[in-house]
Coordinates of C-alpha atoms in Angstrom, one line a residue:
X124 CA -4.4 55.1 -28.6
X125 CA -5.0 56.1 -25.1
X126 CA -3.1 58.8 -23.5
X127 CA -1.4 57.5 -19.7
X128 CA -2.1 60.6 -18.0
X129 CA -4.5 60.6 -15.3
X130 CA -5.3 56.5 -16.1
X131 CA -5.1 53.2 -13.8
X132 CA -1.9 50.9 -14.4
X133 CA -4.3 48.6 -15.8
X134 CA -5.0 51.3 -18.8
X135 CA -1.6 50.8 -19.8
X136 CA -2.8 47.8 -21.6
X137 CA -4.4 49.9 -24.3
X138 CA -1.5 52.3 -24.3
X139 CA 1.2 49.6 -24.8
X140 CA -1.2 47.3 -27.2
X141 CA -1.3 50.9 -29.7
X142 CA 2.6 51.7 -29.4
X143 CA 3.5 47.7 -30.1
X144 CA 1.2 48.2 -33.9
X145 CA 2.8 51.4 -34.0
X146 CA 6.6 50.2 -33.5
X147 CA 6.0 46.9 -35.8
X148 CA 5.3 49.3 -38.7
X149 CA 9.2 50.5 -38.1
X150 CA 10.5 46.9 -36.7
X151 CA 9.7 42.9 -37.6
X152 CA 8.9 42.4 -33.4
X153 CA 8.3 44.8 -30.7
X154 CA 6.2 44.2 -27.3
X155 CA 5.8 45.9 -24.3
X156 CA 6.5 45.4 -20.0
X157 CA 4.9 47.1 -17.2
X158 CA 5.7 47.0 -13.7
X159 CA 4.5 48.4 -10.0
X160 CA 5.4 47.2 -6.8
X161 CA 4.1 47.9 -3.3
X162 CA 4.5 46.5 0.4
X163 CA 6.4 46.9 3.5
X164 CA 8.6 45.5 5.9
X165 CA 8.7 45.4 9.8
X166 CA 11.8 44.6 11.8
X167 CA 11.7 44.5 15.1
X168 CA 15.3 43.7 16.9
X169 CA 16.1 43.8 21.0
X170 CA 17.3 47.4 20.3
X171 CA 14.8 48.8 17.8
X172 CA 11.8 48.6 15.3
X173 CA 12.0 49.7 11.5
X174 CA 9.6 49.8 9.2
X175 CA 10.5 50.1 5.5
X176 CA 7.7 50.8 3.0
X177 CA 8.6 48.6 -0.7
X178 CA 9.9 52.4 -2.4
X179 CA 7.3 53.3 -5.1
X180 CA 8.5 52.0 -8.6
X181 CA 5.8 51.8 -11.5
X182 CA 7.6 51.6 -15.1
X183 CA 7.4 50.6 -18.4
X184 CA 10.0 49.0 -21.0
X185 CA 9.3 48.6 -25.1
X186 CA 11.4 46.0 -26.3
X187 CA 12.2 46.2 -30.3
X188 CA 13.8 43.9 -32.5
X189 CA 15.5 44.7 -35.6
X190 CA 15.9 41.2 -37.0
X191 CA 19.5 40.3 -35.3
X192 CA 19.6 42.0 -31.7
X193 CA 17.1 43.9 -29.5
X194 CA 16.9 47.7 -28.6
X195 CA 15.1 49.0 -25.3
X196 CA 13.3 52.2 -24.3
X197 CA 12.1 52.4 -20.6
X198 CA 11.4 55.1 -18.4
X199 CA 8.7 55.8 -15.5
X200 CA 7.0 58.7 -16.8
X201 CA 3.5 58.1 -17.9
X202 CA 3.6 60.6 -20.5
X203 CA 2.0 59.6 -23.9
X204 CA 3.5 61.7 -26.3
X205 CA 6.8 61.5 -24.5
X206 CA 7.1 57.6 -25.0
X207 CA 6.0 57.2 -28.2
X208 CA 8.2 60.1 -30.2
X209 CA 11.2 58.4 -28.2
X210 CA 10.6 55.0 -29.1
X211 CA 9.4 55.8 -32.6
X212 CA 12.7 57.6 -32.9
X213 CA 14.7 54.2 -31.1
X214 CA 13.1 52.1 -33.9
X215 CA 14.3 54.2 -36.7
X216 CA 17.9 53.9 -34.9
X217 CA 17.4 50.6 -34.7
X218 CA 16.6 49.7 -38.4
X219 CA 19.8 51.8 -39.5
X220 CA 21.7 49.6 -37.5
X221 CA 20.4 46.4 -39.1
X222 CA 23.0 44.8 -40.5
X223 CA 23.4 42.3 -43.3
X224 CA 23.0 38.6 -41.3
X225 CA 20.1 36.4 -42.3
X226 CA 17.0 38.1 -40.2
X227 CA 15.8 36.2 -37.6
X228 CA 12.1 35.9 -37.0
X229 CA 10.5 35.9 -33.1
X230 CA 7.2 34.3 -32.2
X231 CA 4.9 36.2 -30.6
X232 CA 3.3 32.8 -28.9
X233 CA -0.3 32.1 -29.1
X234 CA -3.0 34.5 -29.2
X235 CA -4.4 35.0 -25.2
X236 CA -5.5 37.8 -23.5
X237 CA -5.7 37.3 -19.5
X238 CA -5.6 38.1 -16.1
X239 CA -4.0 36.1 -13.5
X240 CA -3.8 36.7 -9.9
X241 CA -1.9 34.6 -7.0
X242 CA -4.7 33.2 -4.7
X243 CA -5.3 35.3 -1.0
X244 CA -8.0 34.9 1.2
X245 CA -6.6 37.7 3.2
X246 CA -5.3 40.5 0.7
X247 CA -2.2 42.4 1.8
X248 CA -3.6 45.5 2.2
X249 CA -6.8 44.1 4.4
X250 CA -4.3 43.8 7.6
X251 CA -3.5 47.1 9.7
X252 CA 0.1 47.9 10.0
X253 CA -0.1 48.0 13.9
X254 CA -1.0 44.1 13.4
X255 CA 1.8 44.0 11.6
X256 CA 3.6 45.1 14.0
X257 CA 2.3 43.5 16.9
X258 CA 2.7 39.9 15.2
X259 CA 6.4 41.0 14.7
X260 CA 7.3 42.4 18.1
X261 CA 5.7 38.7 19.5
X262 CA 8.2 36.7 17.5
X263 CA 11.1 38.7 18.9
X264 CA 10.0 38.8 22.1
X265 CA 9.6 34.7 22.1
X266 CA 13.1 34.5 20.9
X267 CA 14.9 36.9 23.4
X268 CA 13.0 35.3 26.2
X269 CA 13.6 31.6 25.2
X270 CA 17.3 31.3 26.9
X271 CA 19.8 33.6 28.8
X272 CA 22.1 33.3 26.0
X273 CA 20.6 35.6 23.5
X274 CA 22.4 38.5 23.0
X275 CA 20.1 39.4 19.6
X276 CA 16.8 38.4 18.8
X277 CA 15.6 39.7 15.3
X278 CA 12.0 39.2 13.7
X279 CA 11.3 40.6 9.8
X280 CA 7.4 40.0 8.7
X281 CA 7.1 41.8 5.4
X282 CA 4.6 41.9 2.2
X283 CA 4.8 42.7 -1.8
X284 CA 2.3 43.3 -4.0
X285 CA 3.3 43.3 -7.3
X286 CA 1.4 44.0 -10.5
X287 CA 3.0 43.4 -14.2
X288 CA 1.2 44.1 -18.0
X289 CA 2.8 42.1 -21.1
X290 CA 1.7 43.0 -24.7
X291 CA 3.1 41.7 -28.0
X292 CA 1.4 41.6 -31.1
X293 CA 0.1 38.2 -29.7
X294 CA -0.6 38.0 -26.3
X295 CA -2.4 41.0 -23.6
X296 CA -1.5 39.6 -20.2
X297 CA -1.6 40.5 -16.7
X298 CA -0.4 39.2 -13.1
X299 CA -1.2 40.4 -10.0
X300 CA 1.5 38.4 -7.1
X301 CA 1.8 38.6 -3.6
X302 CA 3.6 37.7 -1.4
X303 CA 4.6 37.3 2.5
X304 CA 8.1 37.3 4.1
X305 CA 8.1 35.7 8.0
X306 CA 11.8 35.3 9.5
X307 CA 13.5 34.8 12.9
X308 CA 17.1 35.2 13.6
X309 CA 18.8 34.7 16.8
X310 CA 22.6 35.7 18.0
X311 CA 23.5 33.5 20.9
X312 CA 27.0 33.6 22.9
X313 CA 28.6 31.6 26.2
X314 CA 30.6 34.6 26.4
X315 CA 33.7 33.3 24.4
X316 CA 31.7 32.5 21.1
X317 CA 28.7 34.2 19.1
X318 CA 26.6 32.0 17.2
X319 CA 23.6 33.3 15.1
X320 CA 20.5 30.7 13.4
X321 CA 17.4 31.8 11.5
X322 CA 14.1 30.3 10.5
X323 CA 11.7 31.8 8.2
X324 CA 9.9 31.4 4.8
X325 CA 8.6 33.0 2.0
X326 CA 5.2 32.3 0.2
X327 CA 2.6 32.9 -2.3
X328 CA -0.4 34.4 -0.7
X329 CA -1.8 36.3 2.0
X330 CA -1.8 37.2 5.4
X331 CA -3.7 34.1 5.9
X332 CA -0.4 32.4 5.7
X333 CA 1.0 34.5 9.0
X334 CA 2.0 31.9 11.1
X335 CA 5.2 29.8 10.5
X336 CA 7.7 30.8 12.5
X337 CA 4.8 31.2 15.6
X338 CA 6.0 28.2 18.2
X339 CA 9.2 27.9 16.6
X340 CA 11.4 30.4 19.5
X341 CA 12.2 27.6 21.6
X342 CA 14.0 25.4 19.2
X343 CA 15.5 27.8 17.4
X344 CA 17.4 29.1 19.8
X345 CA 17.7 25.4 21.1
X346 CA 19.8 24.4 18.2
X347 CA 21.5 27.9 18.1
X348 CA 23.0 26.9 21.5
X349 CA 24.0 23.7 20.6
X350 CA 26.1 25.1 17.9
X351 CA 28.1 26.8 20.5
X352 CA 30.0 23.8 20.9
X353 CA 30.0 22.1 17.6
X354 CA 33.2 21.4 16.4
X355 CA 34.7 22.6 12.8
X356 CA 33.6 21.0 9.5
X357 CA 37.0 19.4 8.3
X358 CA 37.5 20.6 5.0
X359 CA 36.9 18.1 2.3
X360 CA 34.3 15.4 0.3
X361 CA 31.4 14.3 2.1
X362 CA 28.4 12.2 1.4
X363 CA 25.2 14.4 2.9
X364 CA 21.6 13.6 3.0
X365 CA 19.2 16.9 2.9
X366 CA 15.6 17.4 3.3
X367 CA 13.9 18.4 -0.1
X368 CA 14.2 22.3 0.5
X369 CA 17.7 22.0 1.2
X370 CA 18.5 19.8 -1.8
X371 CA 16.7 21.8 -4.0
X372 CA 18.7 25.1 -2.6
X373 CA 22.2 23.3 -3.2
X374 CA 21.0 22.4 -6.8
X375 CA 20.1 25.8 -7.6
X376 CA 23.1 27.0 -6.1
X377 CA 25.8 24.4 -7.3
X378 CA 24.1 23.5 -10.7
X379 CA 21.5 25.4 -11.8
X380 CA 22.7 28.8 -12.7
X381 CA 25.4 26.9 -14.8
X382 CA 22.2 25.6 -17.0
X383 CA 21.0 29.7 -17.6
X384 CA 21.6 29.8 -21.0
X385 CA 21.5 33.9 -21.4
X386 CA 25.6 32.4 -20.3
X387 CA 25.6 29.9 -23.1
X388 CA 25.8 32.7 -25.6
X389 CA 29.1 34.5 -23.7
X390 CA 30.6 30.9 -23.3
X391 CA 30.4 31.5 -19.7
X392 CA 28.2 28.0 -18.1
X393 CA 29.4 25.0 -18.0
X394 CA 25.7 22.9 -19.0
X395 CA 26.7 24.3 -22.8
X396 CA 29.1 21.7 -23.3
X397 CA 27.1 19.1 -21.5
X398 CA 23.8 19.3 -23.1
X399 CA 22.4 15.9 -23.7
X400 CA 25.0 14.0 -21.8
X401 CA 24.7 12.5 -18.9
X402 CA 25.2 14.1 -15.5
X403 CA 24.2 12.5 -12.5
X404 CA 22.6 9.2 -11.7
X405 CA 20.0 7.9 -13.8
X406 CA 17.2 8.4 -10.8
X407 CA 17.9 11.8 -10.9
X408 CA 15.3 14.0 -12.4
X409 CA 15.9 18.1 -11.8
X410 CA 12.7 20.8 -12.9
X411 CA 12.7 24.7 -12.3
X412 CA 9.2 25.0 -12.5
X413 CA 7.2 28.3 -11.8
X414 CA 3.9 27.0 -11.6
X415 CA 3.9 25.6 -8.4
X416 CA 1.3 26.5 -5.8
X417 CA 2.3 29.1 -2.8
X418 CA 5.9 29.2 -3.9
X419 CA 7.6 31.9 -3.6
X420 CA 9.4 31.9 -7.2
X421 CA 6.4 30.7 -9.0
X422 CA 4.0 33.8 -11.6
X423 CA 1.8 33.1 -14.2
X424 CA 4.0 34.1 -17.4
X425 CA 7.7 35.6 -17.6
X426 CA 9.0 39.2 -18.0
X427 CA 8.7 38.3 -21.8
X428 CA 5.6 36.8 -21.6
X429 CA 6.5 33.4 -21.8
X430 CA 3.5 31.2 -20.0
X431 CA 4.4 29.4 -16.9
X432 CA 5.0 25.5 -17.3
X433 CA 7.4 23.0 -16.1
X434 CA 10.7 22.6 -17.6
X435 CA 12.4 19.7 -16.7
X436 CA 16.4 20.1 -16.6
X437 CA 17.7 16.8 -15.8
X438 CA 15.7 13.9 -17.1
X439 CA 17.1 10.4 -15.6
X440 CA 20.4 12.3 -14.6
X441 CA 20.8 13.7 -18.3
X442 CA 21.1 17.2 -18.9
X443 CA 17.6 17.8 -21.6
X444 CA 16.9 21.4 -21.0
X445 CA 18.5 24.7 -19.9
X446 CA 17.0 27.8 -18.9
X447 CA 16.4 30.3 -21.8
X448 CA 14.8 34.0 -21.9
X449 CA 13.6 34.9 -25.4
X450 CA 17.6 36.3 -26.7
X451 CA 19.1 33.0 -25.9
X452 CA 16.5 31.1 -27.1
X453 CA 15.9 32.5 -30.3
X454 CA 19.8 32.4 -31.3
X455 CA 20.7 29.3 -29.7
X456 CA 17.3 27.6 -31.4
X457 CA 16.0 26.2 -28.1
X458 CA 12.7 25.8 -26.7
X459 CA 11.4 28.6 -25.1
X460 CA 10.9 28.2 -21.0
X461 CA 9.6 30.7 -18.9
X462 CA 13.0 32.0 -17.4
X463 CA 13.2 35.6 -19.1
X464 CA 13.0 37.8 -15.7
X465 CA 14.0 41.3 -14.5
X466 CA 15.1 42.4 -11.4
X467 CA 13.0 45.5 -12.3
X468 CA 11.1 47.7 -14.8
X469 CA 14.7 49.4 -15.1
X470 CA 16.4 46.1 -16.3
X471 CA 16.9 44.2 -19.0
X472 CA 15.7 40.2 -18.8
X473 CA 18.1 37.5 -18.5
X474 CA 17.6 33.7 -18.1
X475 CA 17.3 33.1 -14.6
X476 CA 15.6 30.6 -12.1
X477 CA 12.3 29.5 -10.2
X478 CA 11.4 26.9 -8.5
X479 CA 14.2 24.8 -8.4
X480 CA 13.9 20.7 -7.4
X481 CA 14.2 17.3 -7.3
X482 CA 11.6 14.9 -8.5
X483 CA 10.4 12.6 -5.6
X484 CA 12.4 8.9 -5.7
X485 CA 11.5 5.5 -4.8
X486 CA 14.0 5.6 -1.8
X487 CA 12.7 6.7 2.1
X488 CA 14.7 8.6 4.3
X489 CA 15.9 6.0 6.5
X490 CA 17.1 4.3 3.5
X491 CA 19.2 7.3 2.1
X492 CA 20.4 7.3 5.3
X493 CA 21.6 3.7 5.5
X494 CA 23.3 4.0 2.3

C-alpha cells in the first residue's frame, strides 16, 4: 500500500483501494471518500470589492459497516500510518459492538474503475483573477448606472473546482466538477421604500459560460423599480403559473425534501406514508436527476459512489420513488438512487437532492394560462 506523504490527491486511490481490503478483513463492507475543493469569489458592491479564495479543504472519510449500522473515521492528515492504525482500531470497535440482529449484506455495485470530468473549454484556472475582476466590477457598474434609484448595486462572479475519489471493494472512481457562479443584485428606493431584485445563475462548466447576467442591468433594475409600487400579496390560495425553473424550485422546496428518505427512517417526511399513492394530477411526472448537462446539481456518481441516473419521483402524479443514500436504502429495502451527498469531507452523507423538475406536458403557456 502506498504511503500519502509527499503524493498527488489522485494517489489516494491506491492508498484507500489497500486500507478498504485491509478493513474488510475486520468488517463485512468498508469503502472509502476523498475530497478537495478550490476557487474563489469576487464581489464587487458600490462601496467595496472582496475577494474570497474557496478555504483549502482536502480530506478523507472510511466508512465501515458492521452488519447493522455504519462507523466513520475521517480526518485531513495525509498520514499513512496514522489512518490506518486508527481505522483498524475503529473496525475492531466496531465488530464488538455488533449486536445480535440478522446481518445485513451491502452491495458494492458493479465492478468500474473511472474518471469523469465536467466538460470546460475554458478551465477555471486558465482565466487571470484581474479578469475576474474586471468582468465583475462591469456588472456592478451597469447596475448602479442603470437608474437614479439605486442605492446598492452588488455583482458576485465566483468558481469551484472540485475533485472527489470513491473506492469500495467494487468500484475506483473519480470526478473532477466545476463550476461558475454569476449574480446581480440591486437595492432600489423612492426614498420612502427599499426594494432589492437579483438575477444570476449557476452552471456546469467553465469560464466559457461568463456571460449571463451581461445586458441584463437595465431590466433588472427595471422591474426592481416597478416593485416599488406593487401592492401586498393578500394572504391566502392561489392558482400560479411559473416558468420551468421556478416550478422546479417550488417542487424541490415544497415537496421534494419531504421524499428524502434518510427522514423515512426517523419518521420525520411525509412521502413515507404516501408511497405509491397518488399525489398530484395524473399529467404530473416529477425526476431529481443529476445527470443533466451544465447543471449546477448534476456529478457523475454520489458521495457513496452510487452512479448518476435519473430517478423519477412522481410517475403520472403517483408517488414511485424517494430519494435514498445507501443507510436508508439498505434498511428500508429500496432501490438505490444517487442521492447519498455531503456537505463536506467532514460530514456524514444523507439523502438529499439534485436536479429537481417537471417532465415537459402537452399544454403551451398560453393555455396554462387560460385555464
Amino acid at each position: 500500500m502506498k504511503e500519502t506523504k509527499g503524493l498527488g490527491f489522485g494517489d489516494l486511490r491506491d492508498f484507500l483501494g489497500g486500507m478498504v481490503k485491509e478493513l474488510e478483513k475486520k468488517v463485512p463492507y468498508a469503502s472509502a471518500f476523498a475530497a478537495r475543493k478550490e476557487g474563489v469569489r469576487v464581489v464587487v458592491s458600490s462601496a467595496q470589492m472582496n475577494i474570497t479564495p474557496e478555504a483549502p479543504a482536502t480530506g478523507l472519510d472510511l466508512t465501515l459497516w458492521n452488519g447493522e449500522q455504519f462507523f466513520e473515521y475521517a480526518c485531513n492528515r495525509l498520514d499513512a500510518t496514522a489512518i490506518r492504525a486508527e481505522a483498524l482500531a475503529l473496525a475492531d470497535k466496531a465488530m464488538k459492538m455488533r449486536g445480535k440482529s440478522p446481518a445485513i449484506d451491502i452491495d458494492p455495485g458493479e465492478k468500474l474503475e473511472k474518471d469523469f470530468a465536467t466538460p470546460a473549454k475554458k478551465a477555471l484556472h486558465a482565466v487571470p483573477l484581474k479578469e475576474k475582476q474586471a468582468y465583475a466590477k462591469g456588472l456592478q457598474q451597469a447596475l448602479a448606472g442603470a437608474s437614479p434609484q439605486v442605492q446598492n448595486a452588488m455583482a458576485v462572479v465566483g468558481d469551484l473546482h472540485t475533485e472527489e475519489i470513491f473506492v469500495n471493494r467494487a468500484k475506483n472512481l473519480r470526478q473532477q466538477l466545476s463550476r461558475l457562479d454569476e449574480i446581480m443584485q440591486v437595492f432600489v428606493s423612492d426614498g420612502k421604500k427599499t426594494q432589492q431584485l437579483w438575477e444570476g445563475n449557476s452552471l456546469a462548466g467553465g469560464y466559457e459560460l461568463q456571460g449571463f447576467c451581461k445586458g441584463k442591468a437595465g431590466a433588472l433594475v427595471a422591474d426592481a423599480r416597478r416593485l416599488l409600487s406593487a401592492g401586498r400579496l393578500e394572504p391566502g390560495f392561489y392558482d400560479i403559473v411559473a416558468d420551468p425553473h421556478w416550478s422546479g424550485i417550488i417542487a424541490h422546496e415544497a415537496f421534494g425534501h419531504g421524499t428524502e428518505t434518510d427522514m423515512y427512517l426517523k419518521d420525520r417526511a411525509k412521502g413515507k406514508e404516501y408511497m405509491g399513492r397518488q399525489v398530484a394530477s395524473t399529467i404530473t411526472d416529477l425526476y431529481d436527476d443529476p445527470t443533466l448537462p451544465g447543471e449546477a446539481g448534476s456529478f457523475f456518481f454520489d458521495h457513496e459512489g452510487q452512479l448518476a441516473r435519473p430517478n423519477r419521483i412522481l410517475e403520472k402524479g403517483i408517488l414511485k420513488s424517494g430519494m435514498t443514500d445507501l443507510y436508508s436504502a439498505s434498511l428500508l429495502k429500496y432501490e438505490r438512487s444517487a442521492n447519498g451527498r455531503r456537505e463536506s469531507w467532514e460530514r456524514k452523507p444523507y439523502a438529499r437532492m439534485t436536479n429537481t423538475f417537471f417532465a415537459p406536458g402537452k399544454s403551451s403557456p398560453e393555455e396554462l394560462i387560460a385555464s
